[in-house]
Short mmCIF file of C-alpha atoms in Angstrom, two decimals:
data_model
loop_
_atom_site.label_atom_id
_atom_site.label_comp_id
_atom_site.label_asym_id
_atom_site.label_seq_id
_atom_site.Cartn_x
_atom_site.Cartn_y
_atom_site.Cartn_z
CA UNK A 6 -1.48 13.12 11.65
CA UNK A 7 1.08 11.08 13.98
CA UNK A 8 -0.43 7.62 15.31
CA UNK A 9 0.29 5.11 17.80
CA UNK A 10 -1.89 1.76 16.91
CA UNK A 11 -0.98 -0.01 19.61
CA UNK A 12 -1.35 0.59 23.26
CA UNK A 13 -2.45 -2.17 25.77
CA UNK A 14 -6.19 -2.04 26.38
CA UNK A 15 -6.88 -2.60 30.39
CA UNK A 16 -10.26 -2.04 31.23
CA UNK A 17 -9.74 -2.56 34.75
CA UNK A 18 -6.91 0.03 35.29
CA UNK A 19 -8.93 3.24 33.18
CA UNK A 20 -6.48 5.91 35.11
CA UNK A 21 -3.65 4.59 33.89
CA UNK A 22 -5.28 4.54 30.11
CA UNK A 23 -6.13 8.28 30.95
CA UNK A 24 -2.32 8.90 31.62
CA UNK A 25 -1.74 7.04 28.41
CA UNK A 26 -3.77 9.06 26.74
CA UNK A 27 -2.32 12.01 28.32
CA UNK A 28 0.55 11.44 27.42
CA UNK A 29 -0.26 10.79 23.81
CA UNK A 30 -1.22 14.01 23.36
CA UNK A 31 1.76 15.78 25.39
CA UNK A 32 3.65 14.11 22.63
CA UNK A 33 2.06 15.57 19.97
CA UNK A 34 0.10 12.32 18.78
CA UNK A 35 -3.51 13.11 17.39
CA UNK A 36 -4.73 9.43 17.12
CA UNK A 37 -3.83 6.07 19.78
CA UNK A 38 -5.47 2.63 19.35
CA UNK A 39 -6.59 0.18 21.75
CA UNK A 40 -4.76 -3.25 21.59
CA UNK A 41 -7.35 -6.66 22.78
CA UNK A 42 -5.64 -10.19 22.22
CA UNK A 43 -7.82 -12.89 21.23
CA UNK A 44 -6.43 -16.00 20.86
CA UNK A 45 -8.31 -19.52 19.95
CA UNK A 46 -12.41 -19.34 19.68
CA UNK A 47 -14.07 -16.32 19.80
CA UNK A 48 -17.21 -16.79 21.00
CA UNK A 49 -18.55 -13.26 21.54
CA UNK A 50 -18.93 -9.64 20.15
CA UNK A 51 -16.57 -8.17 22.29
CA UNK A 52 -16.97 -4.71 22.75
CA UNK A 53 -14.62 -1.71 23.29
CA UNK A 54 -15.38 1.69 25.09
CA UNK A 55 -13.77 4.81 24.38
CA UNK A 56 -11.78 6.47 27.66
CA UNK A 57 -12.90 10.05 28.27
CA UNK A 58 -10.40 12.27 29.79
CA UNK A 59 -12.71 14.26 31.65
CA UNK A 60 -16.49 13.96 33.04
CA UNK A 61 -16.73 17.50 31.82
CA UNK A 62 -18.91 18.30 28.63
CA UNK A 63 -17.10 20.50 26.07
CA UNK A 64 -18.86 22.89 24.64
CA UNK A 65 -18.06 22.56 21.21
CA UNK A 66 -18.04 18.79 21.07
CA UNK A 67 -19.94 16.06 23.84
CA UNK A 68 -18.97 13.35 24.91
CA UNK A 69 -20.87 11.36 22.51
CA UNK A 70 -19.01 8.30 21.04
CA UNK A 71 -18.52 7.93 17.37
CA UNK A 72 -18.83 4.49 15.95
CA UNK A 73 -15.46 4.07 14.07
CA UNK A 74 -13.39 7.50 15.00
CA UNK A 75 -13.63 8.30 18.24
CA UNK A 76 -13.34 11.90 19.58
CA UNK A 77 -12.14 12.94 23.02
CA UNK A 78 -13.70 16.24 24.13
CA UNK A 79 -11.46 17.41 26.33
CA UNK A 80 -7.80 17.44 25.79
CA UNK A 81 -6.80 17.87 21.81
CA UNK A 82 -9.14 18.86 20.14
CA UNK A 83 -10.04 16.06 17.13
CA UNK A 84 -8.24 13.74 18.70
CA UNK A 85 -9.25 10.07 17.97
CA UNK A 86 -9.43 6.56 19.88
CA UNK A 87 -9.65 3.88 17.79
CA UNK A 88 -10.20 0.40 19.21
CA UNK A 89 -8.26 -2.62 17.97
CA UNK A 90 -7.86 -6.57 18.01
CA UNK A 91 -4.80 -8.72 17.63
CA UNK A 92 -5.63 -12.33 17.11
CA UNK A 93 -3.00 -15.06 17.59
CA UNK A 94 -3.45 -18.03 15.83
CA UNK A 95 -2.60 -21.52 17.79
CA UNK A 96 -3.71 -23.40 14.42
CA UNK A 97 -4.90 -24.02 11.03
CA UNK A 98 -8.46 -23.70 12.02
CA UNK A 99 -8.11 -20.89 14.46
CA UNK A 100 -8.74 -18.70 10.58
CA UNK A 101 -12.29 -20.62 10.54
CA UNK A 102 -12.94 -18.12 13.67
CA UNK A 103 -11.65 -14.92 12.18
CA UNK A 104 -13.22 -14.92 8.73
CA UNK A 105 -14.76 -12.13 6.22
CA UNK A 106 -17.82 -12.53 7.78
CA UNK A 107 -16.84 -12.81 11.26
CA UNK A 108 -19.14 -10.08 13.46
CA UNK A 109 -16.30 -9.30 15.57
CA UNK A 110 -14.71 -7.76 12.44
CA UNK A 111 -17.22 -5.36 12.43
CA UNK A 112 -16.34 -4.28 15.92
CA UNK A 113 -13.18 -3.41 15.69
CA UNK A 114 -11.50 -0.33 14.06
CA UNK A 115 -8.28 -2.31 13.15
CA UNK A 116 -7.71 -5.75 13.14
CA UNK A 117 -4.15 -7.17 13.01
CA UNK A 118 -2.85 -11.28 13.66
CA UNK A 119 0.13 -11.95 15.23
CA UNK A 120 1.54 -15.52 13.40
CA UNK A 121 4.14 -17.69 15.48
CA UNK A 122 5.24 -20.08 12.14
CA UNK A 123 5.68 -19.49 8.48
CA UNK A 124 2.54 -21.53 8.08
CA UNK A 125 0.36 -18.76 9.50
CA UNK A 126 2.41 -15.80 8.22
CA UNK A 127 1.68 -16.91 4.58
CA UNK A 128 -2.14 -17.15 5.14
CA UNK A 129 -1.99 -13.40 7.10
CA UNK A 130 -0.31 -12.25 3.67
CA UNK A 131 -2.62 -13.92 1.28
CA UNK A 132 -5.86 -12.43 3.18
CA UNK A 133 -7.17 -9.05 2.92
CA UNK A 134 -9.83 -8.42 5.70
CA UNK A 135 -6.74 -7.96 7.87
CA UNK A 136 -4.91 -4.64 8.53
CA UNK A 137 -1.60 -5.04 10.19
CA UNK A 138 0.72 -8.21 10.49
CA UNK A 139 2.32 -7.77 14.06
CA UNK A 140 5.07 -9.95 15.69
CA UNK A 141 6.52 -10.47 18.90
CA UNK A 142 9.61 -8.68 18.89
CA UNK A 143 10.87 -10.37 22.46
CA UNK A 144 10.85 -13.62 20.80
CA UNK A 145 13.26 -14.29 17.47
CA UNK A 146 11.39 -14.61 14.67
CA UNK A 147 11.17 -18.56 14.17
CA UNK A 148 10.83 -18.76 10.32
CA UNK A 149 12.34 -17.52 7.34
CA UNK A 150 10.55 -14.38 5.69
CA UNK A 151 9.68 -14.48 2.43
CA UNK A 152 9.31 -11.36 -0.49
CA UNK A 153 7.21 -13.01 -2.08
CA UNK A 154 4.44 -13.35 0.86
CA UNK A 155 5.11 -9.59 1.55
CA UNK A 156 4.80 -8.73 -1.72
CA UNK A 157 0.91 -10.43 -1.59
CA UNK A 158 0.27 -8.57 1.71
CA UNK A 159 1.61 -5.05 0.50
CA UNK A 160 -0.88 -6.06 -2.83
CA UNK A 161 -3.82 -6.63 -0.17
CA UNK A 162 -3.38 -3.36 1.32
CA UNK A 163 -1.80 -5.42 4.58
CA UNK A 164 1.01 -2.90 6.80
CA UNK A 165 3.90 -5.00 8.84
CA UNK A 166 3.98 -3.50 12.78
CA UNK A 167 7.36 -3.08 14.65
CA UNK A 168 6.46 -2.71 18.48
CA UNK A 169 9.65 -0.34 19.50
CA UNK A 170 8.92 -0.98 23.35
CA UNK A 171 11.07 -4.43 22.82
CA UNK A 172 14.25 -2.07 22.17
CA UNK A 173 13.75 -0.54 25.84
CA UNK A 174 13.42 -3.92 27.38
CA UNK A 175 16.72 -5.84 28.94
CA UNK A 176 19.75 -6.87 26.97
CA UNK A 177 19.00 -10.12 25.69
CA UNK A 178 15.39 -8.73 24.68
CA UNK A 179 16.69 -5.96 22.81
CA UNK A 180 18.87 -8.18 21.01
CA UNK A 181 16.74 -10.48 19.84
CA UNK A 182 14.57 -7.30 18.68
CA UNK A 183 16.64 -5.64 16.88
CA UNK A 184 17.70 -8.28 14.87
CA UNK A 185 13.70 -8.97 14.11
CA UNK A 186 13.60 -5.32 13.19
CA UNK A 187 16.17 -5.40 11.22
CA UNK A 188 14.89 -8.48 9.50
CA UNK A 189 11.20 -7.21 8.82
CA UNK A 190 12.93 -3.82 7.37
CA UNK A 191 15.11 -6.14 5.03
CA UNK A 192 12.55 -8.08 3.55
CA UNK A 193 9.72 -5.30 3.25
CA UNK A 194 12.47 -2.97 1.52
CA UNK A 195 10.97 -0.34 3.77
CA UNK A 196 7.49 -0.50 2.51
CA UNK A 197 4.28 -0.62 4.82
CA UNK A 198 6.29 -0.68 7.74
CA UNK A 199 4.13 1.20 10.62
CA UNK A 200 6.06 1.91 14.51
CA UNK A 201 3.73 1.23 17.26
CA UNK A 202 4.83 1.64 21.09
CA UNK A 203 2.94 -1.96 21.98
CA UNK A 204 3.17 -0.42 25.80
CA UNK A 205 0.75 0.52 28.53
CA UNK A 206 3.65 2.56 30.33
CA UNK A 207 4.25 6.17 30.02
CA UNK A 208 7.83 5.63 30.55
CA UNK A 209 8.12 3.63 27.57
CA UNK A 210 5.86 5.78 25.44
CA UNK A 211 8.41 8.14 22.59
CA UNK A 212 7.15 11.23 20.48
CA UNK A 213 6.92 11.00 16.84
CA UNK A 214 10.21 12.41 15.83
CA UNK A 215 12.52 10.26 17.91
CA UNK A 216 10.55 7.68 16.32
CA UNK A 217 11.59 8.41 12.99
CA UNK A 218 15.53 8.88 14.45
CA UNK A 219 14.98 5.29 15.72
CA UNK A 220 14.39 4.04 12.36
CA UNK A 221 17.52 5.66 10.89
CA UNK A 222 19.56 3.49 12.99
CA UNK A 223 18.05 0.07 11.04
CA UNK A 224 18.83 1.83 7.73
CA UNK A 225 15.09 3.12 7.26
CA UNK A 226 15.04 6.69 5.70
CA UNK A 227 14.03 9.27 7.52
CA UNK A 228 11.22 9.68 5.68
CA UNK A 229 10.12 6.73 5.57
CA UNK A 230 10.40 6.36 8.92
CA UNK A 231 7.91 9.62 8.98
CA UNK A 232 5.73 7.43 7.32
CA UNK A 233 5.36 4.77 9.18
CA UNK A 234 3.61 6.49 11.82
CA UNK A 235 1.63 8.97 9.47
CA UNK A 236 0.31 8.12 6.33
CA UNK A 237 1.04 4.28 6.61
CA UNK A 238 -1.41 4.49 9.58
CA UNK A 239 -3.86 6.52 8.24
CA UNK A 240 -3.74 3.45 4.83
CA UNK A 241 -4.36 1.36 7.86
CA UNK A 242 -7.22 2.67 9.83
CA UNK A 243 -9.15 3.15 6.17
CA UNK A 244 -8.04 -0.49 5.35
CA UNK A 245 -9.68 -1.07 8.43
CA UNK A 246 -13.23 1.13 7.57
CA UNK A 247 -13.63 -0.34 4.25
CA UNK A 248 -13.48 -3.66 6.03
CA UNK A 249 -16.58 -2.55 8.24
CA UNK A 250 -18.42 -0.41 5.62
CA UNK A 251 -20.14 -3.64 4.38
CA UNK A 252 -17.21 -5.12 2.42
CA UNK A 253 -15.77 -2.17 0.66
CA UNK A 254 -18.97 -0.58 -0.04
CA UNK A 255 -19.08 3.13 1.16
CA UNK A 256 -21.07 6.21 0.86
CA UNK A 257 -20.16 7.94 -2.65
CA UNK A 258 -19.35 11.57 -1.84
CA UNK A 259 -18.19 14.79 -4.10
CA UNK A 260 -14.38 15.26 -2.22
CA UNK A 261 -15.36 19.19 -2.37
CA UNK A 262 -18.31 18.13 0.08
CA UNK A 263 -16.15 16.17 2.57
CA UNK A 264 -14.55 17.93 5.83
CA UNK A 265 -11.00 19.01 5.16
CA UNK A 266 -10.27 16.89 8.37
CA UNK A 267 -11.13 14.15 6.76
CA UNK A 268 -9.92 14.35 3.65
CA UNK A 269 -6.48 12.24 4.42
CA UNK A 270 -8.43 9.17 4.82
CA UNK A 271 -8.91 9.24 0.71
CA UNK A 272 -5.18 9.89 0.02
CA UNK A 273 -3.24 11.93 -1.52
CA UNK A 274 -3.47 9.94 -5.26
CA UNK A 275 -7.47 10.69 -5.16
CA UNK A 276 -7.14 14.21 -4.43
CA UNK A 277 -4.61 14.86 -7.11
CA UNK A 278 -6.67 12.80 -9.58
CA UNK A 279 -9.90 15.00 -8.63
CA UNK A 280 -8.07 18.17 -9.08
CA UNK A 281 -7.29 17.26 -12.34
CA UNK A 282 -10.51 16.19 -13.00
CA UNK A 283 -11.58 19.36 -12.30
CA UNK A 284 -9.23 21.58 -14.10
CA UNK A 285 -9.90 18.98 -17.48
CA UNK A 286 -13.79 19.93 -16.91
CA UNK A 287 -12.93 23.54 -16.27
CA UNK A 288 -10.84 23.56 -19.92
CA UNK A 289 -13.65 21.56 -21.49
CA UNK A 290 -16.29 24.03 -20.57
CA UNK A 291 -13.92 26.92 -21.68
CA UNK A 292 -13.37 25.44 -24.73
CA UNK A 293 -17.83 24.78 -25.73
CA UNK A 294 -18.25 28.67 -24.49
CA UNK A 295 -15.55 30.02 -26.69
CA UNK A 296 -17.13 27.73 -29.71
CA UNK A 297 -20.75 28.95 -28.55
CA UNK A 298 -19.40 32.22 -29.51
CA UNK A 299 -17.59 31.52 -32.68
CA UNK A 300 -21.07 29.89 -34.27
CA UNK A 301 -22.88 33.56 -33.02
CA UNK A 302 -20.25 35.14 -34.86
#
């Protein structure tokens, strides 16, 4: 599943979020996010609504909205909107407002902070109701990075966003970028890294596989690169569900009785560790028949 968690949220211009959307799918995405910015107080629930392609009804799916993973009817088929909040800090008690028990955690699919000093940036890594750690990449980075701090957010489950619309900007901008790219791959070895366009233009909008060239040129594997806007945003978005699923507690569920399309959200370690599971049992049960028959014997 290829993802793009970040594109600019514009209530007021809902055609061009249709194109965006559009254009998502042309490029073989099956998931896009929904970027607010909050910054200082928050006062109020805010509240996000999903953007239907078409006024038509499928037949196979409505156009009913889904409270974390939202589907588009028309257009891919399974494809999701998720809705998502970036909060930038101004000070130490701007945190007060975006707590645990904040509501407007609960209203948001993903919720990442954006931190301006290295004061901030070492409360983002030691928190974990947060999913993604974003930075302006038209601005140099104004503080020193630190392994250890990333080391705490990687613990907490916490993915660092590069916004790879900075690169298509002018000169000077893409400067500065790349050497904040380059940085952030440095320091994170690599790890948790996630590539989001950050863009509300189609123009600036790539497909997933130049995506993953563009991270070969600041020494990021292909693979990883791959990564970073697959798996590492699926890790995300279920970061981001536990969060709302009253603190971490979800609905326990056999995995043989959960949809195959929904199966990536438990990944791949938990599958492997119920198929073994499951061959152990099948051996164990083997093993009392066979004895069962020995004792009739």
């Amino acid at each position: 599943m290829f993802c793009d968690l970040y594109l600019k949220y514009n209530p007021k211009n809902k055609k061009q979020m249709e194109k965006l959307i559009a254009m998502a799918i042309k490029l073989n995405y099956d998931c896009v996010a929904f970027n607010q910015n909050f910054t200082g107080k928050i006062t109020e629930k805010s509240t996000f609504e999903p953007i239907i392609l078409n006024e038509k009804k499928d037949q196979e799916n409505s156009t009913k909205k889904i409270s974390t993973l939202r589907l588009i009817s028309d257009g891919k088929k399974g494809f999701k909107q998720l809705s998502r909040m970036t909060y930038i800090p101004s000070s130490n008690n701007d945190f007060v407002y975006l707590n645990r028990s904040s509501q407007i955690l609960e209203t948001f699919d993903i919720v990442a902070i954006e931190p301006k000093t290295k004061v901030f940036f070492d409360k983002c890594c030691e928190i974990s109701y947060i999913d993604i750690i974003t930075f302006d990449l038209n601005e140099k980075i104004d503080f020193q990075l630190s392994y250890k701090q990333i080391k705490q957010a990687i613990r907490n489950g916490i993915f660092f966003e590069i916004r790879y619309s900075s690169l298509l900007g002018e000169t000077q901008i893409r400067r500065k970028a790349m050497n904040n790219i380059l940085n952030i791959i440095k320091y994170t070895k690599g790890k948790n890294i996630i590539f989001s366009s950050g863009t509300s233009s189609l123009m600036e909008l790539r497909g997933p596989y130049d995506i993953m060239n563009l991270g070969t040129l600041f020494d990021l594997p292909f693979e990883k690169g791959k990564l970073s806007i697959s798996k590492n945003c699926e890790s995300a978005i279920s970061h981001g569900y536990l969060r709302k699923t009253f603190n971490g507690i979800v609905e326990q569920k056999n995995i043989e009785e959960i949809d195959e399309k929904e199966k990536w959200e438990l990944g791949e370690q938990n599958l492997n560790l119920n198929q073994n599971s499951n061959q152990n049992s099948n051996q164990n049960t083997n093993q009392n028949e066979n004895m069962e028959i020995e004792k009739q014997k």
